[in-house]
């Protein structure tokens, strides 16, 4: 029988601490525990694998900000930690209400220890009980691994191999590729659970560094994700759905124990292209900001020279899987080497461009993306040129910053429509001012600068419902070309001259040939509502 939080709450070593469940009390009866840890480190979540009861004296929480305490709760919940117990009374007088609210929202049982007890006593007593359970789990996991190996040796399908594990752990399984295509599935009765070729809703989650476990609770039970690597590169994901009355710890242990069998099955039955899976792993590493050594390691396997000049592309769309195919065709024409990856509603791509003529090749890529048919609302951003794979995360992050800024009206001039009028392409090289301001100036500083430079113009627009700010911005963006600005604004040249004259009066004269021209141009770019 799984050991649950309610069982631990009634243990003598635990009751000595006078525990009170402050959040998610109703979940105690169903929360299964795998181990008991104690730590005062707030960044402990990445070191946990789920199902733990974490004990803390609260020393670090005393000096942490309220936002950091909430983030601590959120990280533990996302990691699948079973429960958190915090000792109060000495340094931490009581549990902050923000932590209680965050735990309730995240579904993390939060326990307050109102008396001081030795954590080592609790850990020794409870973990000794858990060890006995773990031994039983390991026996059943080894049994599953052995039977799966037999099926593999007999040439069984992936569905048949998965059915062995599904029957032993009494859970529903799905094995999907990194692109979200279902490779095999099985239920507790051995039947398939999802038609072949369908995508997985969990594609894109999890660690990019090494095979790992993540868990979450859904309406159908607890979902456990386990990465399945092939030759060291994450190539598939085993998704285990454990019913509400199932043994989560057994599913975790057995699923992890069978990863090697599944890796061999993938190699034998449908060997993935190592270049493709390495490209996916590379983009996941770039997206998560991995260390340069990791990028240097993955880049050659993905066919991208580490020293190449490259550019990142980000597309936000609800048709990411379909759009990726069209994107790959463009990348093959515009780049020497490339890789793409679908991360939920985003298509991420990395293109290695010719060393000589990288700027022109990038311009051709932007032009090709503008011709790409997309659905309404699709937003595409092309990052700046990056020298070497170690700078690829910067190019990708700048593209994402541009997309985040695209909601501002000031970016409309920089957003080029695609062949489908519902989508736009952003070239981040045209947004240097906005990116700089967003990353290095706070909102108050931007507002003060805009007010100093354009105050009279803004007041005039407010009082008269005029469009002097838009007129000035268009004129400056055109290089102070009055005729071109008039065409873009669809006004007569004489009307344009009258508007400019009024703007000059409000701004202290014609700015051309003065140092004020650059300041006015900067202010118009920062004046988005």
mmCIF file of C-alpha atoms in Angstrom, residues 86-220:
data_model
loop_
_atom_site.group_PDB
_atom_site.id
_atom_site.type_symbol
_atom_site.label_atom_id
_atom_site.label_comp_id
_atom_site.label_asym_id
_atom_site.label_seq_id
_atom_site.Cartn_x
_atom_site.Cartn_y
_atom_site.Cartn_z
ATOM 1 C CA UNK A 86 7.588 24.691 7.766
ATOM 2 C CA UNK A 87 8.640 25.125 11.396
ATOM 3 C CA UNK A 88 7.396 28.334 13.056
ATOM 4 C CA UNK A 89 7.818 29.909 16.449
ATOM 5 C CA UNK A 90 11.501 30.811 16.657
ATOM 6 C CA UNK A 91 12.690 32.906 13.698
ATOM 7 C CA UNK A 92 9.517 32.640 11.625
ATOM 8 C CA UNK A 93 6.606 33.668 13.811
ATOM 9 C CA UNK A 94 3.896 32.299 11.515
ATOM 10 C CA UNK A 95 3.332 31.225 7.937
ATOM 11 C CA UNK A 96 2.897 34.271 5.667
ATOM 12 C CA UNK A 97 -0.616 34.463 4.215
ATOM 13 C CA UNK A 98 0.887 34.848 0.741
ATOM 14 C CA UNK A 99 2.500 31.414 1.047
ATOM 15 C CA UNK A 100 -0.751 29.855 2.229
ATOM 16 C CA UNK A 101 -2.654 31.368 -0.708
ATOM 17 C CA UNK A 102 0.032 30.318 -3.183
ATOM 18 C CA UNK A 103 0.064 26.758 -1.839
ATOM 19 C CA UNK A 104 -3.735 26.519 -2.019
ATOM 20 C CA UNK A 105 -3.716 27.792 -5.614
ATOM 21 C CA UNK A 106 -0.868 25.484 -6.649
ATOM 22 C CA UNK A 107 -2.353 22.418 -4.941
ATOM 23 C CA UNK A 108 0.635 21.938 -2.607
ATOM 24 C CA UNK A 109 -0.224 20.719 0.921
ATOM 25 C CA UNK A 110 1.393 23.186 3.333
ATOM 26 C CA UNK A 111 2.000 22.120 6.933
ATOM 27 C CA UNK A 112 2.942 24.323 9.891
ATOM 28 C CA UNK A 113 5.062 22.807 12.676
ATOM 29 C CA UNK A 114 4.093 24.745 15.803
ATOM 30 C CA UNK A 115 6.639 22.950 17.971
ATOM 31 C CA UNK A 116 10.350 22.338 17.466
ATOM 32 C CA UNK A 117 11.305 18.727 16.821
ATOM 33 C CA UNK A 118 14.488 17.115 15.420
ATOM 34 C CA UNK A 119 13.956 16.724 11.691
ATOM 35 C CA UNK A 120 16.375 13.811 11.663
ATOM 36 C CA UNK A 121 13.979 11.813 13.865
ATOM 37 C CA UNK A 122 11.085 12.345 11.460
ATOM 38 C CA UNK A 123 13.247 11.500 8.453
ATOM 39 C CA UNK A 124 14.626 8.287 9.980
ATOM 40 C CA UNK A 125 11.204 7.045 11.066
ATOM 41 C CA UNK A 126 9.257 7.859 7.908
ATOM 42 C CA UNK A 127 12.009 7.008 5.431
ATOM 43 C CA UNK A 128 12.427 3.577 7.003
ATOM 44 C CA UNK A 129 8.785 2.923 6.165
ATOM 45 C CA UNK A 130 9.290 4.286 2.652
ATOM 46 C CA UNK A 131 12.371 2.136 2.083
ATOM 47 C CA UNK A 132 10.311 -1.019 2.549
ATOM 48 C CA UNK A 133 7.807 0.281 0.027
ATOM 49 C CA UNK A 134 10.653 1.227 -2.370
ATOM 50 C CA UNK A 135 12.095 -2.281 -2.266
ATOM 51 C CA UNK A 136 8.727 -3.677 -3.323
ATOM 52 C CA UNK A 137 8.516 -1.083 -6.091
ATOM 53 C CA UNK A 138 11.983 -1.950 -7.384
ATOM 54 C CA UNK A 139 11.078 -5.645 -7.515
ATOM 55 C CA UNK A 140 7.995 -4.921 -9.602
ATOM 56 C CA UNK A 141 9.930 -2.441 -11.758
ATOM 57 C CA UNK A 142 12.608 -5.059 -12.469
ATOM 58 C CA UNK A 143 9.848 -7.506 -13.302
ATOM 59 C CA UNK A 144 8.382 -5.039 -15.793
ATOM 60 C CA UNK A 145 11.790 -4.318 -17.317
ATOM 61 C CA UNK A 146 12.517 -8.035 -17.743
ATOM 62 C CA UNK A 147 9.151 -8.776 -19.358
ATOM 63 C CA UNK A 148 9.500 -5.765 -21.672
ATOM 64 C CA UNK A 149 12.960 -6.987 -22.714
ATOM 65 C CA UNK A 150 11.451 -10.368 -23.584
ATOM 66 C CA UNK A 151 8.803 -8.679 -25.748
ATOM 67 C CA UNK A 152 11.527 -6.615 -27.400
ATOM 68 C CA UNK A 153 13.593 -9.725 -28.177
ATOM 69 C CA UNK A 154 10.529 -11.395 -29.713
ATOM 70 C CA UNK A 155 9.977 -8.461 -32.074
ATOM 71 C CA UNK A 156 6.807 -7.166 -30.459
ATOM 72 C CA UNK A 157 5.397 -3.762 -31.396
ATOM 73 C CA UNK A 158 5.805 -0.680 -29.228
ATOM 74 C CA UNK A 159 2.172 -1.003 -28.156
ATOM 75 C CA UNK A 160 2.808 -4.572 -26.956
ATOM 76 C CA UNK A 161 5.978 -3.558 -25.105
ATOM 77 C CA UNK A 162 4.161 -0.665 -23.423
ATOM 78 C CA UNK A 163 1.242 -2.941 -22.526
ATOM 79 C CA UNK A 164 3.538 -4.964 -20.243
ATOM 80 C CA UNK A 165 4.389 -1.874 -18.193
ATOM 81 C CA UNK A 166 0.807 -0.562 -18.264
ATOM 82 C CA UNK A 167 -0.487 -3.831 -16.845
ATOM 83 C CA UNK A 168 2.031 -3.935 -13.989
ATOM 84 C CA UNK A 169 1.617 -0.333 -12.863
ATOM 85 C CA UNK A 170 -2.113 -0.198 -13.703
ATOM 86 C CA UNK A 171 -1.801 3.059 -15.654
ATOM 87 C CA UNK A 172 -2.295 4.456 -19.151
ATOM 88 C CA UNK A 173 0.863 4.981 -21.226
ATOM 89 C CA UNK A 174 1.723 6.999 -24.310
ATOM 90 C CA UNK A 175 5.115 7.193 -26.014
ATOM 91 C CA UNK A 176 5.420 10.266 -28.219
ATOM 92 C CA UNK A 177 8.203 11.758 -30.323
ATOM 93 C CA UNK A 178 9.721 15.135 -29.481
ATOM 94 C CA UNK A 179 7.566 16.645 -32.244
ATOM 95 C CA UNK A 180 4.396 15.338 -30.572
ATOM 96 C CA UNK A 181 3.630 12.333 -32.779
ATOM 97 C CA UNK A 182 2.326 9.292 -30.911
ATOM 98 C CA UNK A 183 4.629 6.287 -31.397
ATOM 99 C CA UNK A 184 2.790 3.814 -29.185
ATOM 100 C CA UNK A 185 0.277 3.579 -26.367
ATOM 101 C CA UNK A 186 -1.337 1.124 -24.001
ATOM 102 C CA UNK A 187 -3.875 0.971 -21.193
ATOM 103 C CA UNK A 188 -4.027 -1.205 -18.081
ATOM 104 C CA UNK A 189 -5.918 -3.818 -20.084
ATOM 105 C CA UNK A 190 -3.304 -3.780 -22.836
ATOM 106 C CA UNK A 191 -5.412 -1.823 -25.340
ATOM 107 C CA UNK A 192 -4.169 1.233 -27.210
ATOM 108 C CA UNK A 193 -5.327 4.600 -25.921
ATOM 109 C CA UNK A 194 -4.765 7.023 -28.787
ATOM 110 C CA UNK A 195 -4.813 6.660 -32.582
ATOM 111 C CA UNK A 196 -1.421 6.489 -34.242
ATOM 112 C CA UNK A 197 -0.067 9.751 -35.582
ATOM 113 C CA UNK A 198 -1.835 12.094 -33.198
ATOM 114 C CA UNK A 199 0.056 14.713 -31.255
ATOM 115 C CA UNK A 200 0.725 14.888 -27.557
ATOM 116 C CA UNK A 201 -0.506 17.884 -25.565
ATOM 117 C CA UNK A 202 2.582 17.794 -23.398
ATOM 118 C CA UNK A 203 5.099 18.330 -26.200
ATOM 119 C CA UNK A 204 7.650 20.940 -25.282
ATOM 120 C CA UNK A 205 7.667 20.542 -21.482
ATOM 121 C CA UNK A 206 10.461 19.221 -19.322
ATOM 122 C CA UNK A 207 14.229 19.571 -19.065
ATOM 123 C CA UNK A 208 16.516 19.940 -22.057
ATOM 124 C CA UNK A 209 19.637 18.862 -20.233
ATOM 125 C CA UNK A 210 19.092 15.180 -19.573
ATOM 126 C CA UNK A 211 16.317 12.613 -19.258
ATOM 127 C CA UNK A 212 14.083 13.691 -16.407
ATOM 128 C CA UNK A 213 10.757 13.295 -14.673
ATOM 129 C CA UNK A 214 8.007 15.844 -14.343
ATOM 130 C CA UNK A 215 4.574 15.327 -12.868
ATOM 131 C CA UNK A 216 1.254 17.092 -12.667
ATOM 132 C CA UNK A 217 -2.249 16.355 -11.477
ATOM 133 C CA UNK A 218 -5.068 16.410 -14.021
ATOM 134 C CA UNK A 219 -8.726 15.548 -14.055
ATOM 135 C CA UNK A 220 -7.967 11.937 -15.010
#
